């Protein structure tokens, strides 16, 4: 039987996604209570990072250790993948020795090719197109602060790339409305918009989008791999900063999220990210609990 993978949120059914989010909160409570729970004893997660990471690496590595297993950090600098060994061959070899593989890379086709040749579950830990692990944590965080997200209005402000695409998938799976406010030329992939069209609207004005928002989310202007575009993007994204004037247009109890790392003074002001309505630290911590729920689901089932 071929293994379950997690390359986008849609590799889960909506009910599996909801169960996983609730399980993440349960695992968080167990962790805080000091409960000894080691369902992944002697299990190994290989972690392939072709881009930098703080949260993703620490959360997967700590999560595996807390579950009694082990995580293996593989950088392209030190593996044959970085010297051109085919993804297909690497997938066959690595997946013959471990229980799951996590990959952070550039093209989404790389995780798809890896998964097609893997005998164990493959987890997408960010590609240029999607960041589904972050959405598990974001949805858990919303639920813990405000209850069900169903029927709520979520506004994405900024680049229509990986995080925005995963928010669009979440919108149709959990049935909330997502309004993406993106500068011209930085809109989300039209095919992913079309897939989620009943729950997604794309606008070019952050001010128009944010009226009545229950949750406002943003991300860096230049993602990993786009460092050379930073100056151009600073110009193109003017008017797309999340600041107090923008948050004042949202609902009174609107939350603010950012997957981090953040650049205060660019996509968000310090006043917004450091305000009590900002839940970015819970969001970051929940990467640990949400991914433990994901590892348990993929490896133990
Ligand atoms: N949000 C997130 O994925 O952070 P890292 O790049 O630090 O892993
Ligand atoms: N959009 C950002 C997210 C980082 C977690 C990037 O791809 O760099």
Coordinates of C-alpha atoms and ligand atoms in Angstrom, one line a residue:
X1 CA 0.0 0.0 0.0
X2 CA 1.4 3.5 -0.8
X3 CA 2.0 5.7 2.2
X4 CA -0.1 8.9 3.0
X5 CA 1.8 12.0 2.2
X6 CA 1.3 15.7 3.3
X7 CA 2.3 17.8 0.3
X8 CA -0.7 20.2 0.6
X9 CA -3.5 20.5 3.1
X10 CA -5.7 18.8 0.6
X11 CA -3.9 15.5 1.2
X12 CA -6.2 15.4 4.2
X13 CA -10.0 15.3 4.1
X14 CA -11.7 18.3 5.8
X15 CA -12.7 16.0 8.8
X16 CA -9.1 14.7 9.1
X17 CA -7.9 18.3 9.1
X18 CA -10.3 19.3 11.9
X19 CA -9.4 16.2 14.0
X20 CA -5.7 16.9 13.5
X21 CA -6.2 20.5 14.7
X22 CA -8.0 19.4 17.9
X23 CA -5.4 16.6 18.5
X24 CA -2.7 19.3 18.3
X25 CA -4.4 21.2 21.2
X26 CA -4.7 17.9 23.2
X27 CA -1.0 17.1 22.6
X28 CA -0.2 20.7 23.7
X29 CA -2.1 20.1 27.0
X30 CA -0.3 16.8 27.5
X31 CA 3.1 18.3 26.9
X32 CA 2.4 21.1 29.4
X33 CA 1.2 18.6 32.0
X34 CA 4.4 16.7 31.5
X35 CA 2.6 13.5 30.3
X36 CA 5.0 10.8 29.2
X37 CA 3.8 9.8 25.7
X38 CA 6.2 8.3 23.2
X39 CA 4.4 6.8 20.3
X40 CA 7.4 7.1 17.9
X41 CA 10.0 5.2 19.9
X42 CA 12.8 4.1 17.6
X43 CA 11.2 5.9 14.7
X44 CA 13.3 8.2 12.5
X45 CA 12.3 11.4 10.6
X46 CA 14.7 12.5 7.8
X47 CA 14.6 16.3 7.4
X48 CA 15.9 17.7 4.1
X49 CA 16.4 21.5 4.2
X50 CA 17.3 23.2 0.9
X51 CA 16.3 26.6 2.5
X52 CA 17.0 28.1 5.9
X53 CA 14.7 27.5 8.9
X54 CA 14.4 28.2 12.6
X55 CA 10.8 27.2 13.5
X56 CA 10.4 24.3 11.2
X57 CA 13.6 22.6 12.1
X58 CA 13.3 23.2 15.9
X59 CA 9.7 22.0 16.0
X60 CA 10.2 18.8 14.0
X61 CA 13.4 17.9 15.8
X62 CA 12.0 18.7 19.3
X63 CA 8.7 16.9 18.4
X64 CA 10.5 13.7 17.3
X65 CA 12.6 13.8 20.5
X66 CA 9.5 14.3 22.7
X67 CA 7.8 11.4 21.0
X68 CA 10.8 9.1 21.7
X69 CA 12.1 9.1 18.2
X70 CA 14.9 10.8 16.3
X71 CA 15.3 13.4 13.6
X72 CA 18.1 13.6 11.1
X73 CA 19.1 17.0 9.7
X74 CA 20.2 16.7 6.1
X75 CA 21.6 19.8 4.3
X76 CA 22.4 19.8 0.6
X77 CA 25.8 21.0 1.5
X78 CA 26.6 17.7 3.1
X79 CA 24.5 15.2 1.1
X80 CA 24.7 13.9 -2.5
X81 CA 21.4 15.6 -3.2
X82 CA 23.4 18.8 -3.2
X83 CA 25.8 17.3 -5.7
X84 CA 23.1 16.4 -8.2
X85 CA 22.1 12.9 -7.2
X86 CA 18.6 12.5 -8.7
X87 CA 15.6 13.2 -6.4
X88 CA 14.1 9.8 -7.4
X89 CA 17.3 7.9 -6.4
X90 CA 17.6 9.9 -3.1
X91 CA 13.9 9.2 -2.3
X92 CA 14.4 5.4 -2.8
X93 CA 17.5 5.3 -0.6
X94 CA 16.5 7.7 2.2
X95 CA 12.9 6.2 2.5
X96 CA 14.3 2.7 2.8
X97 CA 16.0 3.7 6.1
X98 CA 13.6 6.0 7.9
X99 CA 9.9 6.2 8.9
X100 CA 9.1 9.6 7.4
X101 CA 10.7 12.4 5.4
X102 CA 10.3 16.1 5.7
X103 CA 11.4 18.4 2.9
X104 CA 11.8 22.1 2.5
X105 CA 12.8 23.1 -1.0
X106 CA 12.1 25.3 -4.0
X107 CA 9.9 23.8 -6.7
X108 CA 6.8 22.0 -5.6
X109 CA 7.5 19.3 -8.2
X110 CA 10.6 18.3 -6.1
X111 CA 8.4 17.1 -3.2
X112 CA 6.0 15.5 -5.6
X113 CA 8.8 13.5 -7.3
X114 CA 10.2 12.6 -3.9
X115 CA 6.8 11.4 -2.7
X116 CA 6.2 9.4 -5.8
X117 CA 9.4 7.4 -5.2
X118 CA 9.2 7.2 -1.4
X119 CA 8.0 4.2 0.6
X120 CA 7.3 6.3 3.7
X121 CA 5.2 9.4 4.3
X122 CA 6.6 12.7 2.9
X123 CA 5.8 16.0 4.5
X124 CA 6.1 19.4 2.7
X125 CA 7.9 21.7 5.1
X126 CA 7.6 24.7 2.5
X127 CA 7.9 24.9 -1.2
X128 CA 7.7 28.0 -3.4
X129 CA 3.9 27.1 -3.8
X130 CA 2.7 25.9 -0.4
X131 CA 3.4 25.9 3.3
X132 CA 0.8 23.5 4.7
X133 CA 2.5 22.8 8.1
X134 CA 2.2 26.5 8.9
X135 CA -1.5 26.4 8.3
X136 CA -2.0 23.5 10.8
X137 CA -0.4 25.8 13.4
X138 CA -2.3 28.9 12.3
X139 CA -5.7 27.1 12.3
X140 CA -5.0 25.6 15.7
X141 CA -4.1 29.1 17.0
X142 CA -7.2 30.6 15.7
X143 CA -9.4 27.9 17.2
X144 CA -7.6 28.2 20.6
X145 CA -8.2 32.0 20.7
X146 CA -11.6 32.4 19.0
X147 CA -13.2 29.0 18.5
X148 CA -14.3 27.7 15.1
X149 CA -13.0 29.6 12.0
X150 CA -16.0 28.5 9.9
X151 CA -17.9 31.4 8.4
X152 CA -15.2 34.0 9.5
X153 CA -13.5 36.5 7.3
X154 CA -9.7 36.1 6.9
X155 CA -7.7 38.7 5.1
X156 CA -4.3 37.9 3.5
X157 CA -2.2 41.0 2.9
X158 CA 0.8 40.8 0.6
X159 CA 2.4 38.3 -1.7
X160 CA 0.1 35.7 -3.3
X161 CA 2.6 32.9 -3.0
X162 CA 3.1 29.9 -0.7
X163 CA 1.4 31.0 2.5
X164 CA -1.4 32.6 0.6
X165 CA -2.0 29.5 -1.5
X166 CA -2.2 27.3 1.7
X167 CA -4.6 29.8 3.2
X168 CA -6.8 29.4 0.2
X169 CA -6.8 25.6 0.6
X170 CA -7.7 26.1 4.3
X171 CA -10.5 28.4 3.4
X172 CA -12.3 25.8 1.3
X173 CA -11.6 23.0 3.6
X174 CA -12.7 24.8 6.8
X175 CA -15.3 26.9 5.1
X176 CA -14.2 30.5 5.9
X177 CA -13.9 33.4 3.5
X178 CA -10.4 34.4 2.4
X179 CA -9.8 37.8 0.9
X180 CA -6.3 38.1 -0.6
X181 CA -5.1 41.7 -1.0
X182 CA -2.0 41.6 -3.3
X183 CA -0.1 44.2 -5.3
X184 CA -0.7 44.0 -9.0
X185 CA 1.7 41.4 -10.5
X186 CA 1.8 39.5 -7.1
X187 CA -1.6 37.7 -7.3
X188 CA -1.9 34.1 -6.3
X189 CA -1.7 31.3 -8.9
X190 CA -5.1 31.5 -10.8
X191 CA -5.4 27.7 -10.9
X192 CA -5.3 27.5 -7.1
X193 CA -7.8 30.5 -6.9
X194 CA -10.1 28.6 -9.2
X195 CA -9.8 25.4 -7.1
X196 CA -11.0 27.3 -4.1
X197 CA -13.2 30.0 -5.8
X198 CA -16.3 29.6 -3.6
X199 CA -14.2 30.8 -0.6
X200 CA -11.6 33.2 -2.2
X201 CA -11.6 36.8 -3.4
X202 CA -8.6 38.6 -4.8
X203 CA -8.3 42.4 -4.4
X204 CA -5.6 45.0 -5.0
X205 CA -6.4 47.2 -2.0
X206 CA -5.5 46.2 1.6
X207 CA -7.8 48.9 2.9
X208 CA -10.8 47.6 1.0
X209 CA -10.0 44.0 1.9
X210 CA -9.6 44.3 5.6
X211 CA -13.0 45.8 6.5
X212 CA -14.8 43.4 8.8
X213 CA -11.9 41.0 9.0
X214 CA -11.7 38.5 11.9
X215 CA -8.1 37.6 11.2
X216 CA -5.4 39.6 9.3
X217 CA -2.4 37.7 8.1
X218 CA 0.8 38.8 6.3
X219 CA 4.3 37.5 5.4
X220 CA 7.6 38.9 4.2
X221 CA 7.6 40.9 0.9
X222 CA 10.6 38.8 -0.5
X223 CA 10.5 35.1 0.2
X224 CA 13.5 32.8 0.4
X225 CA 15.1 32.6 -3.1
X226 CA 13.8 36.1 -4.0
X227 CA 16.5 38.1 -2.0
X228 CA 17.6 39.9 -5.2
X229 CA 14.1 41.3 -5.7
X230 CA 14.0 42.9 -2.2
X231 CA 14.4 46.5 -3.4
X232 CA 11.9 46.2 -6.2
X233 CA 9.4 44.5 -3.9
X234 CA 9.8 47.2 -1.3
X235 CA 8.5 49.7 -3.9
X236 CA 5.8 47.3 -5.4
X237 CA 4.4 46.5 -1.9
X238 CA 4.0 50.1 -0.7
X239 CA 0.4 50.3 0.6
X240 CA 0.5 46.7 1.8
X241 CA 2.0 47.2 5.2
X242 CA -0.1 45.9 8.1
X243 CA -0.1 48.9 10.5
X244 CA -2.5 50.3 13.1
X245 CA -4.5 52.3 10.6
X246 CA -5.1 49.1 8.6
X247 CA -6.0 47.0 11.7
X248 CA -8.4 49.7 12.8
X249 CA -10.5 48.9 9.7
X250 CA -10.8 45.2 10.8
X251 CA -13.3 43.9 13.4
X252 CA -12.5 45.1 17.0
X253 CA -11.5 41.6 18.1
X254 CA -9.5 40.8 15.0
X255 CA -6.4 38.7 15.5
X256 CA -3.1 39.3 13.7
X257 CA -0.8 36.4 12.5
X258 CA 2.5 36.2 10.7
X259 CA 4.3 32.9 10.1
X260 CA 7.7 34.6 10.9
X261 CA 10.4 35.6 10.5
X262 CA 9.1 39.2 10.3
X263 CA 10.6 42.5 9.2
X264 CA 9.2 45.2 11.5
X265 CA 8.8 48.4 9.5
X266 CA 8.3 46.6 6.2
X267 CA 5.3 44.2 5.9
X268 CA 4.2 44.9 9.5
X269 CA 4.8 47.6 12.1
X270 CA 6.2 46.9 15.6
X271 CA 3.0 48.3 17.0
X272 CA 0.9 45.6 15.3
X273 CA 3.1 42.6 15.8
X274 CA 3.9 43.4 19.4
X275 CA 0.2 44.3 20.2
X276 CA -1.9 41.9 22.5
X277 CA -4.1 41.1 19.4
X278 CA -1.1 39.6 17.7
X279 CA -0.8 35.9 18.3
X280 CA 2.4 35.2 16.5
X281 CA 4.2 33.6 19.5
X282 CA 1.4 31.1 20.1
X283 CA 1.4 30.5 16.3
X284 CA 5.1 29.8 16.3
X285 CA 4.8 27.5 19.4
X286 CA 1.9 25.6 17.8
X287 CA 4.2 24.5 15.0
X288 CA 5.5 22.0 17.6
X289 CA 2.1 20.7 18.7
X290 CA 0.5 20.7 15.2
X291 CA 3.4 18.8 13.6
X292 CA 3.4 16.2 16.5
X293 CA -0.3 15.6 15.6
X294 CA 0.7 15.3 12.0
X295 CA 3.6 12.9 12.7
X296 CA 1.4 10.7 14.9
X297 CA -1.3 10.7 12.2
X298 CA 1.1 9.8 9.3
X299 CA 3.4 7.3 11.1
X300 CA 1.2 5.6 13.7
X301 CA -1.9 5.0 11.5
Ligands
LIG1 N1 7.4 30.0 9.6 C1 8.5 29.2 9.3 O1 8.3 28.2 8.6 O2 9.6 29.6 9.9 P1 11.1 29.0 9.6 O3 11.4 29.5 8.2 O4 11.9 29.6 10.7 O5 11.1 27.5 9.6
LIG2 N1 6.9 33.1 2.2 C1 8.0 32.8 3.1 C2 7.6 32.0 4.2 C3 8.7 31.7 5.2 C4 8.3 30.8 6.3 C5 9.1 32.2 2.3 O1 8.8 31.3 1.4 O2 10.3 32.5 2.5

